[in-house]
Amino acid sequence: MSIFVSVAAYCDPVLGFTLGRARAAASRPQALHFGVLDQSPEPPAASVLAQLAPARLTYQRIDPLYARGPCWARALAMALYDGEDWYLQIDSHMDFEPGWDERLVAQAGALLPGRRGVVISAYPSAFFFAQGRPMPRPATGKVLAHVVKPGSAFAPDHPVLGFEAHAVECDHPLPGFHLGAGCLFAPGRFALAFPYDPALYFHGEEQALAIRLYTHGWDIVHMPGLPLYHLYNDGASGVPARPLHWDAAHEAGRSQSWWELEQRSRRRLTALLAGQPLGVYGLGRERTLADYARWCGIDYAARRLEPQAFQPLPPL
């Protein structure tokens, strides 16, 4: 039941908390391998990292001056995978319910039979800090399912769409057509079958991965009672806002702006959806984009959104 936990952090003061809580809340911390790509001026205190034992830690740090965006960082963190049975990709500002590891493994194991592969994912419920203590703010105890944001439409110059999580009062897993890159759980072979594309930047990241999974025959699933929480950078977190890669002060010393990386990323997503040969980062042949459009209502070829794209899919 070994689990590789991929964490790409950017100047995040909550990184040490996240790692410590994942270790403390795990039923089998000795089965965890944290792979951390930390883009920060200084590493966490040695005592913070030492608290992770008996979990394994592989830690790499890069000065934020040389950072090239979230997808590039996730690709480097994924490269630390070392053959574990399961793969968990999270953001560096998360909290965990007790036994989160066994619950994810049990749910994924129940879903795998008869499937080529499965990814459990969602935009998790929020947590916040009150007087220094983490407090959950659950949107629901059931399922958080992804849909296209109401009022969204395709822009004329790029295929990036906005998505959000809708609470569904259902006790059974729901199929998904979109995922959350900061909270996904899959068999370990996911890291070998779907290496992260470092040519992407941020917007469109999740669309690219979702369509790669779909066309390779893998299924995205939203599980009831997801045991992870996310600290959203929205002014209601109870801690100071963390800096972002594209903040102006962080851009000052870089030779390549975040906007250049974003423009390249949009071209990359467009190329993927056009079926251009992108090697291991390209589309699969098990299912087509036309199949995807009929299934969920997102028609990339026609740049059209059908009504079902704004609604959760029915239970499995």
mmCIF file of C-alpha atoms in Angstrom:
data_model
loop_
_atom_site.group_PDB
_atom_site.id
_atom_site.type_symbol
_atom_site.label_atom_id
_atom_site.label_comp_id
_atom_site.label_asym_id
_atom_site.label_seq_id
_atom_site.Cartn_x
_atom_site.Cartn_y
_atom_site.Cartn_z
ATOM 1 C CA MET A 1 0.000 0.000 0.000
ATOM 2 C CA SER A 2 2.924 2.373 -0.569
ATOM 3 C CA ILE A 3 1.875 5.872 -1.637
ATOM 4 C CA PHE A 4 3.978 8.470 -3.424
ATOM 5 C CA VAL A 5 2.845 11.964 -2.409
ATOM 6 C CA SER A 6 3.836 14.524 -5.038
ATOM 7 C CA VAL A 7 4.075 18.099 -3.729
ATOM 8 C CA ALA A 8 5.115 21.128 -5.776
ATOM 9 C CA ALA A 9 5.413 24.144 -3.465
ATOM 10 C CA TYR A 10 6.016 27.795 -4.280
ATOM 11 C CA CYS A 11 7.151 30.077 -1.446
ATOM 12 C CA ASP A 12 4.534 28.388 0.710
ATOM 13 C CA PRO A 13 4.730 28.938 4.489
ATOM 14 C CA VAL A 14 2.171 26.146 4.962
ATOM 15 C CA LEU A 15 4.317 23.445 3.308
ATOM 16 C CA GLY A 16 5.647 22.103 6.613
ATOM 17 C CA PHE A 17 2.135 21.988 8.055
ATOM 18 C CA THR A 18 0.848 20.091 5.010
ATOM 19 C CA LEU A 19 3.569 17.442 5.153
ATOM 20 C CA GLY A 20 3.231 17.034 8.897
ATOM 21 C CA ARG A 21 -0.537 16.687 8.790
ATOM 22 C CA ALA A 22 -0.392 14.123 5.959
ATOM 23 C CA ARG A 23 2.057 12.052 7.975
ATOM 24 C CA ALA A 24 0.173 12.409 11.294
ATOM 25 C CA ALA A 25 -3.251 11.594 9.834
ATOM 26 C CA ALA A 26 -2.096 8.583 7.813
ATOM 27 C CA SER A 27 -2.966 5.116 9.072
ATOM 28 C CA ARG A 28 0.345 3.810 7.702
ATOM 29 C CA PRO A 29 2.869 6.684 7.633
ATOM 30 C CA GLN A 30 5.686 4.206 7.032
ATOM 31 C CA ALA A 31 4.169 3.516 3.589
ATOM 32 C CA LEU A 32 4.363 7.162 2.481
ATOM 33 C CA HIS A 33 7.044 8.645 0.220
ATOM 34 C CA PHE A 34 6.904 12.433 -0.013
ATOM 35 C CA GLY A 35 8.401 13.820 -3.215
ATOM 36 C CA VAL A 36 8.750 17.577 -2.696
ATOM 37 C CA LEU A 37 9.834 20.196 -5.222
ATOM 38 C CA ASP A 38 10.174 23.330 -3.112
ATOM 39 C CA GLN A 39 10.543 26.639 -4.955
ATOM 40 C CA SER A 40 11.513 28.875 -2.054
ATOM 41 C CA PRO A 41 14.456 30.989 -0.919
ATOM 42 C CA GLU A 42 15.130 28.738 2.083
ATOM 43 C CA PRO A 43 14.161 25.159 2.978
ATOM 44 C CA PRO A 44 11.889 24.405 5.933
ATOM 45 C CA ALA A 45 13.616 23.921 9.263
ATOM 46 C CA ALA A 46 15.351 20.572 9.630
ATOM 47 C CA SER A 47 13.076 19.788 12.573
ATOM 48 C CA VAL A 48 10.024 20.190 10.324
ATOM 49 C CA LEU A 49 11.331 17.659 7.825
ATOM 50 C CA ALA A 50 12.547 15.297 10.546
ATOM 51 C CA GLN A 51 9.004 14.996 11.927
ATOM 52 C CA LEU A 52 7.977 13.046 8.821
ATOM 53 C CA ALA A 53 9.692 9.824 9.899
ATOM 54 C CA PRO A 54 8.967 6.952 9.441
ATOM 55 C CA ALA A 55 7.699 8.253 6.101
ATOM 56 C CA ARG A 56 10.320 8.659 3.390
ATOM 57 C CA LEU A 57 11.173 12.125 2.085
ATOM 58 C CA THR A 58 12.832 13.097 -1.188
ATOM 59 C CA TYR A 59 13.308 16.860 -1.144
ATOM 60 C CA GLN A 60 14.595 19.189 -3.841
ATOM 61 C CA ARG A 61 14.724 22.973 -3.660
ATOM 62 C CA ILE A 62 14.964 25.518 -6.485
ATOM 63 C CA ASP A 63 15.319 29.261 -6.043
ATOM 64 C CA PRO A 64 11.966 30.836 -7.045
ATOM 65 C CA LEU A 65 13.831 33.107 -9.454
ATOM 66 C CA TYR A 66 14.282 30.088 -11.728
ATOM 67 C CA ALA A 67 10.765 28.694 -11.348
ATOM 68 C CA ARG A 68 8.796 28.265 -14.566
ATOM 69 C CA GLY A 69 5.275 27.733 -13.333
ATOM 70 C CA PRO A 70 3.075 25.131 -11.633
ATOM 71 C CA CYS A 71 3.069 22.457 -14.369
ATOM 72 C CA TRP A 72 6.844 22.590 -14.752
ATOM 73 C CA ALA A 73 7.148 22.159 -10.975
ATOM 74 C CA ARG A 74 4.670 19.265 -10.916
ATOM 75 C CA ALA A 75 6.671 17.549 -13.664
ATOM 76 C CA LEU A 76 9.831 17.759 -11.549
ATOM 77 C CA ALA A 77 8.022 16.511 -8.454
ATOM 78 C CA MET A 78 6.525 13.606 -10.416
ATOM 79 C CA ALA A 79 10.030 12.629 -11.545
ATOM 80 C CA LEU A 80 10.780 11.697 -7.903
ATOM 81 C CA TYR A 81 8.267 8.830 -8.086
ATOM 82 C CA ASP A 82 10.007 5.574 -7.181
ATOM 83 C CA GLY A 83 7.653 2.740 -8.060
ATOM 84 C CA GLU A 84 5.111 3.132 -5.251
ATOM 85 C CA ASP A 85 1.761 1.323 -5.500
ATOM 86 C CA TRP A 86 -0.278 4.525 -5.463
ATOM 87 C CA TYR A 87 0.207 8.140 -6.521
ATOM 88 C CA LEU A 88 -1.238 11.179 -4.735
ATOM 89 C CA GLN A 89 -0.696 14.668 -6.175
ATOM 90 C CA ILE A 90 -1.538 17.539 -3.854
ATOM 91 C CA ASP A 91 -0.982 21.240 -3.422
ATOM 92 C CA SER A 92 1.347 22.376 -0.638
ATOM 93 C CA HIS A 93 -1.480 23.831 1.476
ATOM 94 C CA MET A 94 -3.730 20.916 2.416
ATOM 95 C CA ASP A 95 -5.227 19.218 5.461
ATOM 96 C CA PHE A 96 -6.183 15.578 5.941
ATOM 97 C CA GLU A 97 -8.773 13.559 7.807
ATOM 98 C CA PRO A 98 -7.569 10.603 9.921
ATOM 99 C CA GLY A 99 -7.076 7.489 7.832
ATOM 100 C CA TRP A 100 -7.080 9.405 4.558
ATOM 101 C CA ASP A 101 -4.598 6.953 3.022
ATOM 102 C CA GLU A 102 -6.621 3.803 3.673
ATOM 103 C CA ARG A 103 -9.838 5.500 2.555
ATOM 104 C CA LEU A 104 -8.379 6.582 -0.778
ATOM 105 C CA VAL A 105 -6.819 3.184 -1.414
ATOM 106 C CA ALA A 106 -10.085 1.391 -0.550
ATOM 107 C CA GLN A 107 -12.161 3.615 -2.838
ATOM 108 C CA ALA A 108 -9.719 3.394 -5.748
ATOM 109 C CA GLY A 109 -9.375 -0.358 -5.301
ATOM 110 C CA ALA A 110 -13.147 -0.781 -5.446
ATOM 111 C CA LEU A 111 -13.334 1.263 -8.647
ATOM 112 C CA LEU A 112 -10.455 -0.338 -10.558
ATOM 113 C CA PRO A 113 -11.898 -3.744 -11.548
ATOM 114 C CA GLY A 114 -12.995 -3.647 -15.190
ATOM 115 C CA ARG A 115 -11.283 -0.328 -15.845
ATOM 116 C CA ARG A 116 -8.063 0.469 -17.664
ATOM 117 C CA GLY A 117 -7.271 2.983 -14.938
ATOM 118 C CA VAL A 118 -8.973 5.371 -12.535
ATOM 119 C CA VAL A 119 -8.168 8.768 -11.034
ATOM 120 C CA ILE A 120 -10.027 10.023 -7.954
ATOM 121 C CA SER A 121 -10.068 13.808 -7.958
ATOM 122 C CA ALA A 122 -11.984 16.948 -7.015
ATOM 123 C CA TYR A 123 -11.583 20.529 -5.917
ATOM 124 C CA PRO A 124 -11.635 19.760 -2.178
ATOM 125 C CA SER A 125 -13.629 21.520 0.498
ATOM 126 C CA ALA A 126 -11.852 24.395 2.203
ATOM 127 C CA PHE A 127 -10.177 24.639 5.560
ATOM 128 C CA PHE A 128 -8.936 27.736 7.357
ATOM 129 C CA PHE A 129 -6.884 28.643 10.389
ATOM 130 C CA ALA A 130 -8.530 30.032 13.532
ATOM 131 C CA GLN A 131 -6.112 31.020 16.286
ATOM 132 C CA GLY A 132 -3.477 28.907 14.579
ATOM 133 C CA ARG A 133 -5.612 25.762 14.429
ATOM 134 C CA PRO A 134 -6.902 24.216 11.190
ATOM 135 C CA MET A 135 -10.673 24.211 10.897
ATOM 136 C CA PRO A 136 -12.557 22.399 8.121
ATOM 137 C CA ARG A 137 -15.232 24.208 6.117
ATOM 138 C CA PRO A 138 -16.921 21.329 4.266
ATOM 139 C CA ALA A 139 -19.085 22.204 1.284
ATOM 140 C CA THR A 140 -20.737 18.802 1.649
ATOM 141 C CA GLY A 141 -20.138 15.431 3.266
ATOM 142 C CA LYS A 142 -21.062 13.779 -0.009
ATOM 143 C CA VAL A 143 -19.639 14.359 -3.521
ATOM 144 C CA LEU A 144 -17.942 17.382 -5.081
ATOM 145 C CA ALA A 145 -18.383 17.080 -8.847
ATOM 146 C CA HIS A 146 -16.789 19.311 -11.471
ATOM 147 C CA VAL A 147 -18.778 21.239 -14.045
ATOM 148 C CA VAL A 148 -18.062 24.112 -16.403
ATOM 149 C CA LYS A 149 -18.648 27.429 -14.659
ATOM 150 C CA PRO A 150 -22.056 28.943 -15.450
ATOM 151 C CA GLY A 151 -21.857 31.532 -18.194
ATOM 152 C CA SER A 152 -18.557 30.230 -19.534
ATOM 153 C CA ALA A 153 -17.870 30.029 -23.246
ATOM 154 C CA PHE A 154 -14.895 29.376 -25.475
ATOM 155 C CA ALA A 155 -12.728 32.403 -26.186
ATOM 156 C CA PRO A 156 -11.982 32.983 -29.879
ATOM 157 C CA ASP A 157 -8.203 32.659 -29.436
ATOM 158 C CA HIS A 158 -7.728 29.754 -26.996
ATOM 159 C CA PRO A 159 -9.602 26.712 -25.584
ATOM 160 C CA VAL A 160 -9.137 27.376 -21.845
ATOM 161 C CA LEU A 161 -12.361 27.016 -19.829
ATOM 162 C CA GLY A 162 -13.281 27.667 -16.205
ATOM 163 C CA PHE A 163 -14.595 24.900 -13.956
ATOM 164 C CA GLU A 164 -16.017 24.683 -10.440
ATOM 165 C CA ALA A 165 -17.084 22.006 -7.961
ATOM 166 C CA HIS A 166 -20.774 21.429 -7.266
ATOM 167 C CA ALA A 167 -21.968 19.629 -4.148
ATOM 168 C CA VAL A 168 -24.038 16.558 -4.999
ATOM 169 C CA GLU A 169 -25.919 14.826 -2.178
ATOM 170 C CA CYS A 170 -25.041 11.325 -3.309
ATOM 171 C CA ASP A 171 -23.512 8.398 -1.415
ATOM 172 C CA HIS A 172 -22.012 6.852 -4.528
ATOM 173 C CA PRO A 173 -19.028 7.879 -6.679
ATOM 174 C CA LEU A 174 -19.801 10.020 -9.702
ATOM 175 C CA PRO A 175 -17.997 9.868 -13.051
ATOM 176 C CA GLY A 176 -16.101 13.046 -13.868
ATOM 177 C CA PHE A 177 -15.063 14.804 -17.056
ATOM 178 C CA HIS A 178 -12.695 17.209 -15.298
ATOM 179 C CA LEU A 179 -10.240 16.953 -12.415
ATOM 180 C CA GLY A 180 -8.372 19.008 -9.841
ATOM 181 C CA ALA A 181 -4.605 18.926 -10.357
ATOM 182 C CA GLY A 182 -4.035 19.797 -6.703
ATOM 183 C CA CYS A 183 -5.899 16.736 -5.454
ATOM 184 C CA LEU A 184 -5.726 13.539 -7.484
ATOM 185 C CA PHE A 185 -5.188 9.920 -6.468
ATOM 186 C CA ALA A 186 -4.408 7.066 -8.834
ATOM 187 C CA PRO A 187 -2.510 3.793 -9.180
ATOM 188 C CA GLY A 188 1.231 4.374 -9.184
ATOM 189 C CA ARG A 189 1.495 3.549 -12.875
ATOM 190 C CA PHE A 190 -0.263 6.876 -13.514
ATOM 191 C CA ALA A 191 3.147 8.536 -13.060
ATOM 192 C CA LEU A 192 4.589 6.431 -15.876
ATOM 193 C CA ALA A 193 1.599 6.555 -18.220
ATOM 194 C CA PHE A 194 0.879 10.299 -17.897
ATOM 195 C CA PRO A 195 4.086 12.246 -17.289
ATOM 196 C CA TYR A 196 3.311 15.864 -16.543
ATOM 197 C CA ASP A 197 3.769 18.200 -19.491
ATOM 198 C CA PRO A 198 6.265 20.932 -18.473
ATOM 199 C CA ALA A 199 5.325 22.985 -21.556
ATOM 200 C CA LEU A 200 2.022 23.853 -19.886
ATOM 201 C CA TYR A 201 1.905 26.722 -17.418
ATOM 202 C CA PHE A 202 -1.258 26.856 -15.290
ATOM 203 C CA HIS A 203 -4.518 27.649 -17.084
ATOM 204 C CA GLY A 204 -5.637 24.639 -19.110
ATOM 205 C CA GLU A 205 -3.480 22.253 -17.077
ATOM 206 C CA GLU A 206 -6.442 20.257 -15.826
ATOM 207 C CA GLN A 207 -8.210 20.216 -19.191
ATOM 208 C CA ALA A 208 -5.110 18.776 -20.837
ATOM 209 C CA LEU A 209 -4.731 16.013 -18.260
ATOM 210 C CA ALA A 210 -8.441 15.183 -18.239
ATOM 211 C CA ILE A 211 -8.578 14.736 -22.000
ATOM 212 C CA ARG A 212 -5.354 12.712 -22.032
ATOM 213 C CA LEU A 213 -6.828 10.387 -19.418
ATOM 214 C CA TYR A 214 -10.124 10.061 -21.285
ATOM 215 C CA THR A 215 -8.597 9.299 -24.674
ATOM 216 C CA HIS A 216 -6.273 6.711 -23.113
ATOM 217 C CA GLY A 217 -9.273 4.931 -21.603
ATOM 218 C CA TRP A 218 -8.814 6.025 -17.984
ATOM 219 C CA ASP A 219 -11.764 7.235 -15.900
ATOM 220 C CA ILE A 220 -12.006 10.234 -13.564
ATOM 221 C CA VAL A 221 -14.192 9.683 -10.502
ATOM 222 C CA HIS A 222 -15.455 12.018 -7.774
ATOM 223 C CA MET A 223 -15.738 10.067 -4.498
ATOM 224 C CA PRO A 224 -18.119 10.756 -1.609
ATOM 225 C CA GLY A 225 -16.483 12.040 1.557
ATOM 226 C CA LEU A 226 -13.159 13.080 0.050
ATOM 227 C CA PRO A 227 -10.816 13.128 3.097
ATOM 228 C CA LEU A 228 -8.655 16.099 2.029
ATOM 229 C CA TYR A 229 -9.103 19.855 2.433
ATOM 230 C CA HIS A 230 -7.557 22.825 0.639
ATOM 231 C CA LEU A 231 -6.426 26.200 1.989
ATOM 232 C CA TYR A 232 -7.736 28.638 -0.584
ATOM 233 C CA ASN A 233 -5.790 31.880 -1.098
ATOM 234 C CA ASP A 234 -8.954 33.985 -0.887
ATOM 235 C CA GLY A 235 -8.522 36.229 2.129
ATOM 236 C CA ALA A 236 -10.541 33.897 4.364
ATOM 237 C CA SER A 237 -7.738 31.437 5.140
ATOM 238 C CA GLY A 238 -6.753 32.914 8.490
ATOM 239 C CA VAL A 239 -3.118 33.283 7.422
ATOM 240 C CA PRO A 240 -1.350 35.868 5.233
ATOM 241 C CA ALA A 241 -1.818 35.406 1.491
ATOM 242 C CA ARG A 242 0.970 33.367 -0.062
ATOM 243 C CA PRO A 243 2.849 34.757 -3.070
ATOM 244 C CA LEU A 244 2.141 33.378 -6.537
ATOM 245 C CA HIS A 245 4.539 32.680 -9.381
ATOM 246 C CA TRP A 246 3.093 35.517 -11.465
ATOM 247 C CA ASP A 247 3.250 38.188 -8.736
ATOM 248 C CA ALA A 248 4.923 41.315 -10.106
ATOM 249 C CA ALA A 249 7.635 41.387 -7.446
ATOM 250 C CA HIS A 250 8.663 37.843 -8.324
ATOM 251 C CA GLU A 251 8.744 38.622 -12.030
ATOM 252 C CA ALA A 252 11.247 41.451 -11.728
ATOM 253 C CA GLY A 253 14.407 39.357 -11.991
ATOM 254 C CA ARG A 254 13.268 36.809 -14.566
ATOM 255 C CA SER A 255 14.257 36.759 -18.208
ATOM 256 C CA GLN A 256 10.975 35.116 -19.264
ATOM 257 C CA SER A 257 7.680 36.519 -18.047
ATOM 258 C CA TRP A 258 4.782 34.447 -16.801
ATOM 259 C CA TRP A 259 2.685 35.822 -19.658
ATOM 260 C CA GLU A 260 5.108 34.395 -22.219
ATOM 261 C CA LEU A 261 4.812 31.031 -20.455
ATOM 262 C CA GLU A 262 1.027 31.364 -20.417
ATOM 263 C CA GLN A 263 0.892 32.095 -24.141
ATOM 264 C CA ARG A 264 3.090 29.097 -24.885
ATOM 265 C CA SER A 265 0.850 26.989 -22.662
ATOM 266 C CA ARG A 266 -2.267 28.026 -24.579
ATOM 267 C CA ARG A 267 -0.583 27.037 -27.823
ATOM 268 C CA ARG A 268 0.359 23.696 -26.278
ATOM 269 C CA LEU A 269 -3.221 22.990 -25.208
ATOM 270 C CA THR A 270 -4.454 23.945 -28.669
ATOM 271 C CA ALA A 271 -1.935 21.567 -30.235
ATOM 272 C CA LEU A 272 -3.009 18.734 -27.929
ATOM 273 C CA LEU A 273 -6.680 19.198 -28.776
ATOM 274 C CA ALA A 274 -5.819 19.312 -32.485
ATOM 275 C CA GLY A 275 -4.262 15.864 -32.153
ATOM 276 C CA GLN A 276 -0.749 17.008 -32.989
ATOM 277 C CA PRO A 277 2.002 14.468 -32.219
ATOM 278 C CA LEU A 278 3.208 15.376 -28.740
ATOM 279 C CA GLY A 279 4.757 12.036 -27.851
ATOM 280 C CA VAL A 280 4.033 10.915 -24.279
ATOM 281 C CA TYR A 281 2.114 14.153 -23.705
ATOM 282 C CA GLY A 282 -0.369 13.522 -26.512
ATOM 283 C CA LEU A 283 -3.823 12.022 -26.911
ATOM 284 C CA GLY A 284 -4.582 8.328 -26.664
ATOM 285 C CA ARG A 285 -6.462 6.084 -29.081
ATOM 286 C CA GLU A 286 -8.949 4.316 -26.811
ATOM 287 C CA ARG A 287 -11.585 7.055 -27.028
ATOM 288 C CA THR A 288 -11.885 10.161 -29.191
ATOM 289 C CA LEU A 289 -12.584 13.833 -28.623
ATOM 290 C CA ALA A 290 -15.880 13.288 -30.445
ATOM 291 C CA ASP A 291 -16.739 10.590 -27.883
ATOM 292 C CA TYR A 292 -15.876 13.064 -25.137
ATOM 293 C CA ALA A 293 -18.117 15.750 -26.645
ATOM 294 C CA ARG A 294 -21.074 13.373 -26.883
ATOM 295 C CA TRP A 295 -20.505 12.197 -23.314
ATOM 296 C CA CYS A 296 -20.080 15.450 -21.400
ATOM 297 C CA GLY A 297 -21.019 18.250 -23.786
ATOM 298 C CA ILE A 298 -17.605 19.899 -24.185
ATOM 299 C CA ASP A 299 -17.000 19.968 -27.928
ATOM 300 C CA TYR A 300 -13.458 21.173 -28.531
ATOM 301 C CA ALA A 301 -13.658 20.710 -32.295
ATOM 302 C CA ALA A 302 -16.718 22.926 -32.695
ATOM 303 C CA ARG A 303 -15.842 25.196 -29.733
ATOM 304 C CA ARG A 304 -19.297 24.591 -28.344
ATOM 305 C CA LEU A 305 -20.665 23.800 -24.865
ATOM 306 C CA GLU A 306 -23.841 21.752 -24.549
ATOM 307 C CA PRO A 307 -26.130 21.992 -21.474
ATOM 308 C CA GLN A 308 -24.741 18.792 -19.890
ATOM 309 C CA ALA A 309 -21.298 20.415 -19.575
ATOM 310 C CA PHE A 310 -22.750 22.564 -16.780
ATOM 311 C CA GLN A 311 -24.192 19.630 -14.835
ATOM 312 C CA PRO A 312 -22.679 16.722 -12.864
ATOM 313 C CA LEU A 313 -22.876 13.344 -14.536
ATOM 314 C CA PRO A 314 -25.218 10.679 -13.031
ATOM 315 C CA PRO A 315 -23.836 8.110 -10.550
ATOM 316 C CA LEU A 316 -21.803 5.125 -11.692
#
